[in-house]
């Protein structure tokens, strides 16, 4: 299973590179929707020895590029520039591939440096082969050579490819159709046939004959892909790129993302950021940039950009779950990036069902996503949590205009729906699917989200003077809180049950104290978190979701569940234990610093890499570590 250890994005163009260095995902114009990626792979031909190799078959290493410390001696900067290094002593060459997406303009840039390590002069030809599944399929595509450009297009999606130096070999052709493998096969004899145009299921390959390289010398090729909704838009980007010093673009990117990250370091919650260990600071910055890549300019926040998961379930994680998006937005708000979250709350108001609830999940464009839930597709926590996130946004931003603008389209209908969803016989929300989306029932986590949502709605009603709604929602919140404690806290067990009639220990029970059903120092909170740690700790030190979890393996460790336990210890003032769990998440990240959904018993990432929720929970845990260090402990309201 090839995960995505390198990702690059700007809110409109999102590109993912797999573990072999192949570009797999190419999302545009939404972050996480319309994946035009098939593959983009590199090959090398030795003209003297007449042999060919695809670089993904060589030994390799991958990481994000780090700048040297500045004159102040500050730590290395975390960038949004990735590098894949290939090694082959047998072939006698090393290849370094540097990649980035520009922070403003929609293009993907790769710089390939080929070094001769053979001990004698070499004559090499570099190839790049690319297949685009434009609009997520490979039919009715066109690939055509246009002077120094080789373009792919379909309907209103254009991809202009060009390079410096300009390629001296090219071809287009049919791929993935009957017995036609693709033009990548043509590269393996070292010479491309030069077919100018192809349509249907197509790919293209371009090549560069490198100058003769003495032993130890290198040659450099810059290759870029500019995208647009029409040819003119893509061509304008191409002309801009062609006019630039391409090496300087990497420096500009590093400076831009350094400036972006510095905002967090100057925010009040992170005022003692410099006191953190280097590995924690690096992981925080990487988490911040990774989360940013998952945010669309229209406000959607997808769960993961890794499309490899489709091989197992014929679907993706490239949807906006209101639950995940709310947790991510809260982390960004607390890190000082409130401006990034405003569009997310507007997005929530646009996708809310007219009856006042959120459905299962949505595309980045705001359309209803695929589901395995029967109608009406309600997970009630997904309606409560966005209200809580919006109130937390108010606490950070103090902009009453935001609350006023969203009160009628979001707060009132969602809060009224939460009230209507309460069973008058029990005082609890009616049965709905749990946060893991596996079972229907009445669960403590969901009840905590409903309580927090109603309590937050009441606070926001008070802010704008709607006292009738405030009283109604506050009363409903108190009713849910009291009923949850009465029906789900078991004094004999000394802890909360997962749900009505369900004694399973589940890591999501952290919500009973984190969202305010009971205070953190309440015996019910302590007993619940002790059970989570005692029953869900895995041999590697991580925390599983719940007892007997079978998803992608038996009781795999989940970074976000492990970090929930870290937050518990930090709230109780045990900074040493909290930091040890934070560092567990770092040590179980991929080499580039991306955090997966889960980790198996062999310490390998499982399911998707990265998961935005894992990274946002890491950010939150680090923020709460610094606050605890300053004597400020988590309070939900």
XYZ file of C-alpha atoms in Angstrom:
637
model
C 0.000 0.000 0.000
C 1.626 3.240 -1.187
C 0.841 6.087 1.195
C 1.509 9.791 0.663
C 4.531 10.961 2.699
C 4.844 14.240 0.757
C 1.931 16.598 0.079
C 1.858 20.161 -1.268
C -1.094 22.525 -1.489
C -2.311 26.113 -1.679
C -6.066 25.780 -1.084
C -6.875 25.193 -4.743
C -4.155 22.875 -6.083
C -3.207 19.867 -3.946
C -0.539 17.370 -5.051
C 0.469 14.154 -3.274
C 3.595 12.039 -3.835
C 3.707 8.381 -2.857
C 6.438 6.397 -1.111
C 8.159 5.617 -4.404
C 8.295 9.250 -5.457
C 5.475 8.920 -7.991
C 3.020 11.814 -8.152
C -0.336 10.144 -7.541
C -2.899 12.775 -6.584
C -3.468 16.031 -8.458
C -6.517 17.837 -7.054
C -7.816 20.989 -8.729
C -9.634 23.388 -8.376
C -10.742 22.149 -4.938
C -8.468 20.881 -2.191
C -9.623 17.270 -2.209
C -12.015 17.137 -5.157
C -11.470 16.373 -8.835
C -8.417 14.167 -8.515
C -6.887 14.320 -11.980
C -3.918 12.224 -10.953
C -2.951 8.988 -12.615
C 0.805 9.035 -12.254
C 3.906 11.105 -12.907
C 7.075 8.996 -12.836
C 10.727 9.471 -13.758
C 13.100 7.225 -15.686
C 16.751 7.336 -16.738
C 18.411 5.891 -19.836
C 22.166 5.285 -20.199
C 22.944 6.087 -23.832
C 26.336 4.375 -23.746
C 25.284 1.154 -22.040
C 21.799 1.175 -23.561
C 19.963 0.383 -20.367
C 16.936 1.949 -18.712
C 15.581 2.223 -15.154
C 12.452 3.654 -13.560
C 13.620 5.593 -10.537
C 10.891 4.225 -8.257
C 12.737 0.886 -8.381
C 15.923 2.373 -6.862
C 16.789 2.866 -3.197
C 15.325 6.131 -2.028
C 14.729 8.534 0.844
C 12.071 11.216 1.230
C 11.710 14.283 3.386
C 10.684 17.889 3.422
C 13.572 20.274 2.780
C 14.808 22.260 5.747
C 16.477 25.636 5.611
C 19.641 26.339 7.568
C 19.256 28.269 10.834
C 19.187 32.031 10.486
C 21.755 34.328 12.072
C 19.837 34.337 15.335
C 20.510 30.623 15.651
C 16.843 29.700 15.561
C 15.869 26.155 14.726
C 15.702 24.878 11.193
C 12.595 25.982 9.363
C 9.987 23.503 8.228
C 9.085 24.052 4.573
C 6.510 22.982 2.000
C 9.265 21.832 -0.370
C 9.746 18.088 -0.627
C 12.668 16.030 -1.825
C 12.943 12.443 -2.985
C 16.508 11.175 -3.396
C 17.211 8.092 -5.508
C 20.376 5.980 -5.367
C 21.665 3.212 -7.639
C 25.341 2.219 -7.386
C 24.700 -0.344 -10.114
C 23.406 2.295 -12.537
C 26.084 4.740 -11.443
C 23.817 7.676 -10.728
C 22.060 9.593 -7.989
C 18.939 11.653 -8.646
C 17.460 14.316 -6.356
C 13.898 15.445 -7.083
C 12.742 18.639 -5.409
C 9.006 19.442 -5.578
C 6.591 22.190 -4.551
C 3.213 23.774 -5.248
C 3.370 27.547 -5.442
C 1.615 29.261 -2.559
C -0.396 31.610 -4.829
C -0.279 30.476 -8.450
C -1.570 27.106 -9.510
C 1.465 25.201 -10.681
C 3.505 22.225 -9.552
C 7.279 22.501 -9.953
C 9.821 19.680 -9.942
C 13.571 20.156 -10.169
C 15.535 17.032 -11.032
C 19.283 16.923 -10.382
C 21.087 13.961 -11.959
C 24.587 13.193 -10.663
C 27.076 10.824 -12.277
C 28.535 8.471 -9.638
C 29.796 5.812 -12.070
C 33.514 6.596 -11.978
C 33.601 7.505 -15.681
C 31.903 10.044 -17.975
C 28.242 9.270 -18.630
C 25.686 10.161 -21.290
C 22.190 10.017 -19.867
C 18.657 10.815 -20.951
C 16.027 11.726 -18.349
C 12.347 10.929 -18.916
C 9.141 12.050 -17.234
C 5.970 10.125 -18.035
C 2.574 11.390 -16.937
C -0.973 10.158 -17.105
C -3.840 12.426 -16.078
C -7.297 11.100 -15.325
C -8.883 14.469 -15.933
C -12.184 14.906 -14.115
C -11.405 11.579 -12.419
C -11.463 9.342 -15.479
C -9.164 8.625 -18.382
C -11.730 8.932 -21.186
C -12.079 11.736 -23.737
C -8.750 13.282 -22.753
C -6.402 14.979 -25.198
C -2.605 15.245 -25.081
C -0.981 17.538 -27.639
C 2.462 19.012 -28.223
C 2.414 22.819 -28.544
C 5.932 24.126 -29.181
C 7.824 24.087 -25.863
C 4.675 22.854 -24.105
C 2.928 19.507 -23.960
C -0.670 19.971 -22.905
C -3.365 17.705 -21.510
C -6.958 18.852 -21.385
C -10.595 17.875 -21.161
C -13.539 20.260 -21.080
C -12.620 23.116 -18.725
C -9.507 21.588 -17.172
C -6.127 22.375 -18.774
C -2.676 21.106 -17.796
C 0.306 22.779 -19.465
C 3.641 20.986 -19.073
C 6.938 22.620 -19.915
C 10.531 22.666 -18.770
C 13.905 24.373 -18.644
C 15.777 23.274 -20.687
C 12.969 22.464 -23.108
C 12.523 18.731 -23.643
C 14.155 17.372 -26.810
C 12.170 14.125 -26.782
C 8.403 13.798 -26.570
C 5.473 11.618 -27.480
C 1.776 11.241 -26.783
C -0.278 8.094 -27.093
C -3.004 5.757 -25.952
C -2.658 4.227 -22.493
C -4.622 1.852 -20.269
C -6.772 0.750 -23.213
C -6.907 -2.828 -24.455
C -3.298 -3.855 -25.096
C -1.910 -0.290 -25.108
C 0.150 0.173 -21.947
C 1.168 3.773 -22.504
C 3.963 5.964 -23.780
C 6.019 5.187 -20.694
C 6.801 1.888 -22.396
C 8.250 3.805 -25.364
C 10.785 5.441 -23.042
C 12.395 2.142 -22.118
C 14.368 1.944 -25.390
C 15.689 5.463 -24.832
C 13.980 7.106 -27.819
C 10.459 8.571 -27.994
C 8.565 8.364 -31.263
C 7.425 11.999 -31.332
C 3.691 11.524 -31.789
C 2.216 15.031 -31.649
C -1.361 14.402 -30.516
C -3.516 11.657 -29.020
C -7.053 11.538 -27.674
C -9.136 9.138 -25.644
C -7.280 7.331 -22.859
C -3.954 9.078 -23.209
C -0.649 9.735 -21.537
C 2.524 11.567 -22.519
C 6.248 11.248 -21.985
C 8.956 13.868 -22.407
C 12.717 13.461 -22.329
C 15.883 15.499 -21.931
C 19.263 14.466 -23.332
C 21.656 15.606 -20.628
C 25.118 16.990 -21.411
C 27.956 14.512 -21.002
C 28.666 14.315 -17.290
C 32.194 13.756 -15.975
C 32.404 11.635 -12.841
C 30.866 13.503 -9.900
C 29.196 16.184 -12.040
C 25.461 16.935 -12.233
C 22.843 18.243 -14.645
C 19.601 19.981 -13.675
C 16.160 19.907 -15.308
C 13.195 21.998 -14.146
C 9.767 20.630 -15.085
C 6.443 22.270 -14.287
C 2.716 21.703 -14.678
C 0.409 24.738 -14.778
C -3.340 24.248 -14.368
C -6.367 26.338 -15.194
C -10.068 26.231 -15.977
C -9.293 27.215 -19.551
C -6.196 27.377 -21.726
C -5.655 31.101 -21.253
C -5.641 30.804 -17.469
C -3.105 27.967 -17.495
C -1.001 29.745 -20.148
C -0.800 32.914 -18.062
C 0.598 30.879 -15.177
C 3.027 29.142 -17.556
C 4.278 32.466 -18.927
C 4.842 33.725 -15.389
C 6.808 30.614 -14.413
C 8.892 30.723 -17.589
C 9.918 34.316 -16.823
C 11.219 33.492 -13.350
C 14.476 32.285 -11.831
C 13.175 28.836 -10.931
C 15.646 28.202 -8.116
C 14.430 31.388 -6.453
C 10.877 30.018 -6.380
C 11.933 27.408 -3.844
C 13.509 30.085 -1.666
C 10.385 32.219 -1.940
C 8.242 29.244 -0.978
C 10.370 28.534 2.076
C 10.225 32.168 3.171
C 6.471 32.307 2.641
C 5.742 29.219 4.721
C 8.213 30.340 7.365
C 6.295 33.614 7.677
C 3.029 31.676 7.735
C 4.271 29.469 10.590
C 5.701 32.338 12.629
C 2.167 33.623 13.287
C 1.508 30.606 15.500
C 4.702 31.184 17.442
C 3.663 34.736 18.296
C 0.116 33.820 19.341
C -0.820 34.083 23.003
C -1.410 30.362 23.509
C 2.084 29.699 22.130
C 3.998 32.538 23.761
C 6.560 30.090 25.179
C 6.818 28.149 21.904
C 10.614 28.547 21.805
C 10.918 26.499 24.996
C 9.637 23.375 23.246
C 12.091 20.663 22.194
C 13.164 20.910 18.547
C 11.342 17.737 17.522
C 8.069 19.007 18.997
C 8.415 22.392 17.303
C 9.155 20.724 13.983
C 6.169 18.399 14.344
C 3.890 21.297 15.275
C 4.938 23.267 12.202
C 4.569 20.213 9.992
C 1.106 19.615 11.453
C 0.136 23.213 10.762
C 1.246 23.003 7.119
C -0.368 19.595 6.668
C -3.687 20.829 8.017
C -3.466 23.850 5.717
C -3.120 21.559 2.690
C -6.485 19.996 3.576
C -8.351 23.331 3.651
C -10.111 24.459 0.504
C -10.396 28.156 -0.223
C -14.163 27.773 -0.020
C -13.966 26.597 3.610
C -14.153 22.806 3.345
C -11.645 20.807 5.391
C -11.178 17.265 4.095
C -10.199 14.315 6.271
C -7.283 13.110 4.127
C -5.861 13.733 0.667
C -4.493 10.166 0.431
C -6.477 8.448 -2.333
C -4.804 5.052 -1.911
C -7.583 4.030 0.493
C -9.874 3.629 -2.544
C -8.131 0.341 -3.313
C -9.759 -1.127 -0.196
C -13.190 0.470 -0.154
C -13.734 2.029 -3.607
C -14.056 5.464 -2.004
C -11.887 8.128 -0.447
C -11.354 10.225 2.669
C -11.465 13.375 0.513
C -14.714 14.568 2.055
C -15.527 17.177 4.642
C -16.950 15.511 7.747
C -18.399 18.302 9.931
C -16.944 16.465 12.947
C -13.368 16.370 11.660
C -13.616 19.891 10.266
C -14.854 21.253 13.603
C -11.961 19.714 15.544
C -9.466 20.988 12.958
C -10.966 24.483 13.014
C -10.736 24.626 16.808
C -7.036 23.760 16.646
C -6.399 26.448 14.036
C -8.338 29.033 16.041
C -6.259 28.311 19.123
C -3.047 28.499 17.091
C -3.962 31.992 15.899
C -5.245 31.199 12.393
C -8.772 32.474 12.907
C -8.912 33.939 9.405
C -8.519 30.425 7.958
C -11.548 29.209 9.908
C -14.044 31.910 8.980
C -14.769 30.340 5.613
C -15.231 26.972 7.316
C -18.029 28.314 9.506
C -19.607 29.922 6.434
C -19.259 26.570 4.663
C -21.090 24.938 7.580
C -23.969 27.396 7.169
C -24.229 26.573 3.455
C -24.289 22.784 3.814
C -26.635 22.587 6.813
C -29.811 20.707 5.911
C -32.846 22.987 5.875
C -34.191 20.951 8.812
C -31.178 21.977 10.887
C -28.775 19.026 10.882
C -25.614 17.996 9.092
C -25.584 14.810 7.107
C -22.767 12.267 7.044
C -20.181 14.070 4.886
C -19.811 16.528 2.028
C -17.622 17.183 -0.977
C -15.353 20.241 -0.900
C -17.861 21.917 -3.230
C -20.591 21.445 -0.601
C -22.477 18.612 -2.277
C -23.708 15.617 -0.296
C -21.011 12.959 -0.057
C -21.370 9.217 -0.450
C -22.601 7.300 2.588
C -23.199 3.895 4.083
C -25.805 5.294 6.482
C -29.555 4.972 5.913
C -31.638 8.115 5.720
C -31.620 10.653 7.240
C -27.853 10.035 7.692
C -27.710 11.696 11.101
C -24.687 11.468 13.368
C -25.874 13.864 15.995
C -22.371 14.714 17.223
C -21.748 16.278 13.793
C -24.486 18.832 14.418
C -23.487 19.643 17.993
C -19.738 19.968 17.495
C -19.741 22.718 14.804
C -21.785 24.918 17.163
C -19.220 24.351 19.872
C -16.391 25.112 17.426
C -18.084 28.365 16.409
C -18.405 29.433 20.040
C -14.743 28.602 20.648
C -13.976 30.731 17.579
C -15.817 33.605 19.257
C -13.749 33.158 22.408
C -10.576 33.527 20.329
C -11.760 36.176 17.857
C -14.313 38.269 19.806
C -15.872 39.416 16.531
C -19.594 39.741 17.177
C -20.238 40.299 13.459
C -19.250 36.690 12.772
C -21.760 35.378 15.308
C -24.457 37.752 14.088
C -23.962 36.749 10.446
C -24.128 33.027 11.221
C -26.823 33.095 13.882
C -29.864 32.675 11.630
C -28.389 30.409 8.907
C -26.446 28.140 11.294
C -26.849 28.584 15.044
C -30.627 28.828 15.378
C -31.633 25.974 13.021
C -28.926 23.625 14.304
C -29.680 24.298 17.969
C -33.418 23.925 17.421
C -32.815 20.620 15.682
C -30.704 19.389 18.598
C -33.577 20.213 20.952
C -36.063 18.404 18.715
C -33.774 15.363 18.576
C -33.905 14.832 22.350
C -36.097 11.939 23.453
C -38.484 13.389 26.074
C -38.719 9.996 27.756
C -34.991 9.686 28.468
C -33.684 13.236 28.198
C -31.020 11.887 25.827
C -30.535 12.352 22.085
C -32.267 9.758 19.957
C -30.129 6.912 18.574
C -27.721 7.845 15.782
C -24.426 6.556 14.433
C -21.394 6.950 16.689
C -18.335 9.008 15.777
C -16.596 5.879 14.430
C -19.560 5.429 12.085
C -19.934 1.760 12.919
C -22.983 1.382 15.167
C -26.241 3.109 15.907
C -27.215 3.903 19.461
C -27.013 6.519 22.190
C -23.375 7.215 23.047
C -21.641 9.330 25.653
C -19.427 11.066 23.086
C -22.449 12.103 21.039
C -24.281 13.270 24.158
C -21.272 15.383 25.133
C -21.264 16.988 21.673
C -24.989 17.731 21.884
C -24.530 19.241 25.344
C -21.592 21.366 24.178
C -23.462 22.460 21.046
C -26.574 23.526 22.953
C -24.598 25.244 25.685
C -22.605 27.102 23.011
C -25.751 28.089 21.132
C -27.169 29.485 24.376
C -24.023 31.544 24.930
C -24.194 32.904 21.368
C -27.895 33.705 21.760
C -27.011 35.718 24.841
C -24.355 37.604 22.878
C -26.930 38.970 20.447
C -29.740 39.391 22.995
C -31.997 36.466 22.051
C -32.892 35.603 25.631
C -35.796 33.313 24.775
C -33.579 31.048 22.697
C -30.831 31.262 25.297
C -33.104 29.969 28.040
C -34.542 27.205 25.857
C -31.179 25.914 24.664
C -29.540 26.248 28.064
C -32.327 24.216 29.652
C -32.014 21.520 26.988
C -28.246 21.377 27.492
C -28.648 20.892 31.237
C -31.215 18.162 30.616
C -28.839 16.267 28.318
C -25.991 16.646 30.789
C -28.018 15.360 33.725
C -29.532 12.476 31.758
C -26.141 11.392 30.404
C -24.591 11.304 33.854
C -27.613 9.521 35.280
C -27.859 6.863 32.561
C -24.254 6.367 31.467
C -22.117 6.821 34.544
C -21.856 3.506 36.395
C -20.731 3.898 40.036
C -19.996 0.161 40.212
C -17.563 0.448 37.303
C -16.343 3.830 38.480
C -16.530 5.194 34.934
C -18.777 6.131 32.065
C -20.093 3.491 29.723
C -19.600 4.039 26.018
C -23.348 4.218 25.567
C -26.714 3.062 26.789
C -26.408 -0.695 27.258
C -22.768 -0.662 26.099
C -19.995 -1.067 28.689
C -17.151 -1.020 26.138
C -14.172 1.151 27.044
C -13.779 3.668 24.213
C -11.150 6.404 23.867
C -13.836 8.845 22.730
C -15.076 8.943 26.328
C -12.501 11.697 26.812
C -15.308 13.980 25.602
C -17.263 13.634 28.862
C -14.763 15.895 30.608
C -13.287 17.712 27.624
C -16.671 19.019 26.479
C -17.884 19.734 29.986
C -20.374 17.033 31.019
C -18.331 16.641 34.195
C -15.345 18.634 35.482
C -11.894 17.120 34.833
C -11.379 16.637 38.574
C -14.638 14.694 38.957
C -14.127 11.044 40.020
C -16.168 9.961 36.993
C -13.651 11.636 34.670
C -10.657 10.137 36.472
C -12.176 6.662 36.528
C -13.080 6.847 32.856
C -9.632 7.953 31.708
C -7.946 5.365 33.922
C -10.008 2.674 32.214
C -9.062 4.088 28.799
C -5.376 3.919 29.657
C -5.539 0.524 31.378
C -7.646 -1.225 28.758
C -6.634 0.449 25.511
C -2.865 0.887 25.795
C -1.142 -1.173 23.127
C 2.318 -2.797 23.335
C 3.800 0.138 21.392
C 2.476 2.609 23.980
C -0.295 4.029 21.813
C -4.020 4.023 22.529
C -6.576 2.035 20.533
C -10.030 3.361 19.689
C -11.939 0.825 21.779
C -11.823 -2.715 23.084
C -11.862 -5.284 20.295
C -11.532 -2.773 17.436
C -11.100 -4.687 14.156
C -10.764 -1.835 11.630
C -7.619 -2.367 9.509
C -6.220 -4.720 12.154
C -6.759 -5.663 15.791
C -6.810 -2.684 18.149
C -4.321 -0.587 16.220
C -2.972 2.498 17.953
C -4.530 5.762 16.826
C -2.455 8.952 17.216
C -5.527 11.079 17.925
C -6.701 8.703 20.683
C -3.201 8.684 22.153
C -3.169 12.477 22.108
C -6.545 12.603 23.862
C -4.880 10.793 26.740
C -2.038 13.326 26.576
C -4.599 16.124 26.892
C -6.033 14.437 29.968
C -2.665 14.327 31.697
C -1.937 17.926 30.733
C -5.282 19.035 32.130
C -4.385 17.315 35.394
C -0.948 18.983 35.491
C 1.187 15.930 34.638
C 3.334 17.583 31.971
C 5.913 14.798 31.850
C 3.380 12.104 30.991
C 1.595 14.439 28.589
C 4.825 15.186 26.740
C 5.735 11.496 26.541
C 2.456 10.827 24.709
C 2.994 13.824 22.436
C 6.391 12.418 21.533
C 4.837 9.004 20.916
C 2.863 10.628 18.094
C 6.060 12.112 16.672
C 7.973 8.835 16.811
C 5.144 7.021 15.031
C 4.897 9.524 12.183
C 6.192 8.869 8.682
C 9.746 10.004 7.910
C 8.513 13.252 6.405
C 6.611 14.012 9.610
C 3.098 13.177 8.418
C 0.803 11.453 10.902
C -1.424 8.548 9.874
C -4.887 7.606 10.985
C -3.548 4.560 12.806
C -0.418 2.512 13.456
C -0.295 -1.292 13.365
C 1.543 -3.661 15.695
C 4.685 -3.415 13.518
C 4.735 0.362 13.908
C 3.637 0.932 10.304
C 1.136 3.602 9.205
C -2.240 2.059 8.378
C -5.256 3.348 6.449
C -4.520 6.906 5.274
C -1.441 9.112 5.552
C -1.854 11.888 6.508
C -5.036 12.331 8.553
C -5.843 15.996 9.183
C -7.565 15.160 12.482
C -4.392 13.473 13.786
C -2.388 16.615 13.024
C -4.939 19.016 14.492
C -5.123 16.963 17.692
C -1.334 17.092 17.902
C -1.459 20.881 17.583
C -4.095 21.083 20.313
C -2.082 18.856 22.648
C 1.036 21.000 22.189
C -0.951 24.179 22.842
C -2.396 22.656 26.011
C 1.092 21.570 27.095
C 2.312 25.166 26.861
C -0.773 26.454 28.654
C -0.340 23.897 31.433
C 3.297 24.916 31.687
C 2.052 28.452 32.363
C -0.494 27.232 34.922
C -3.519 27.559 32.628
C -5.558 24.385 32.254
C -8.286 23.427 29.823
C -11.763 24.747 30.450
C -14.485 23.992 27.887
C -16.473 27.179 28.567
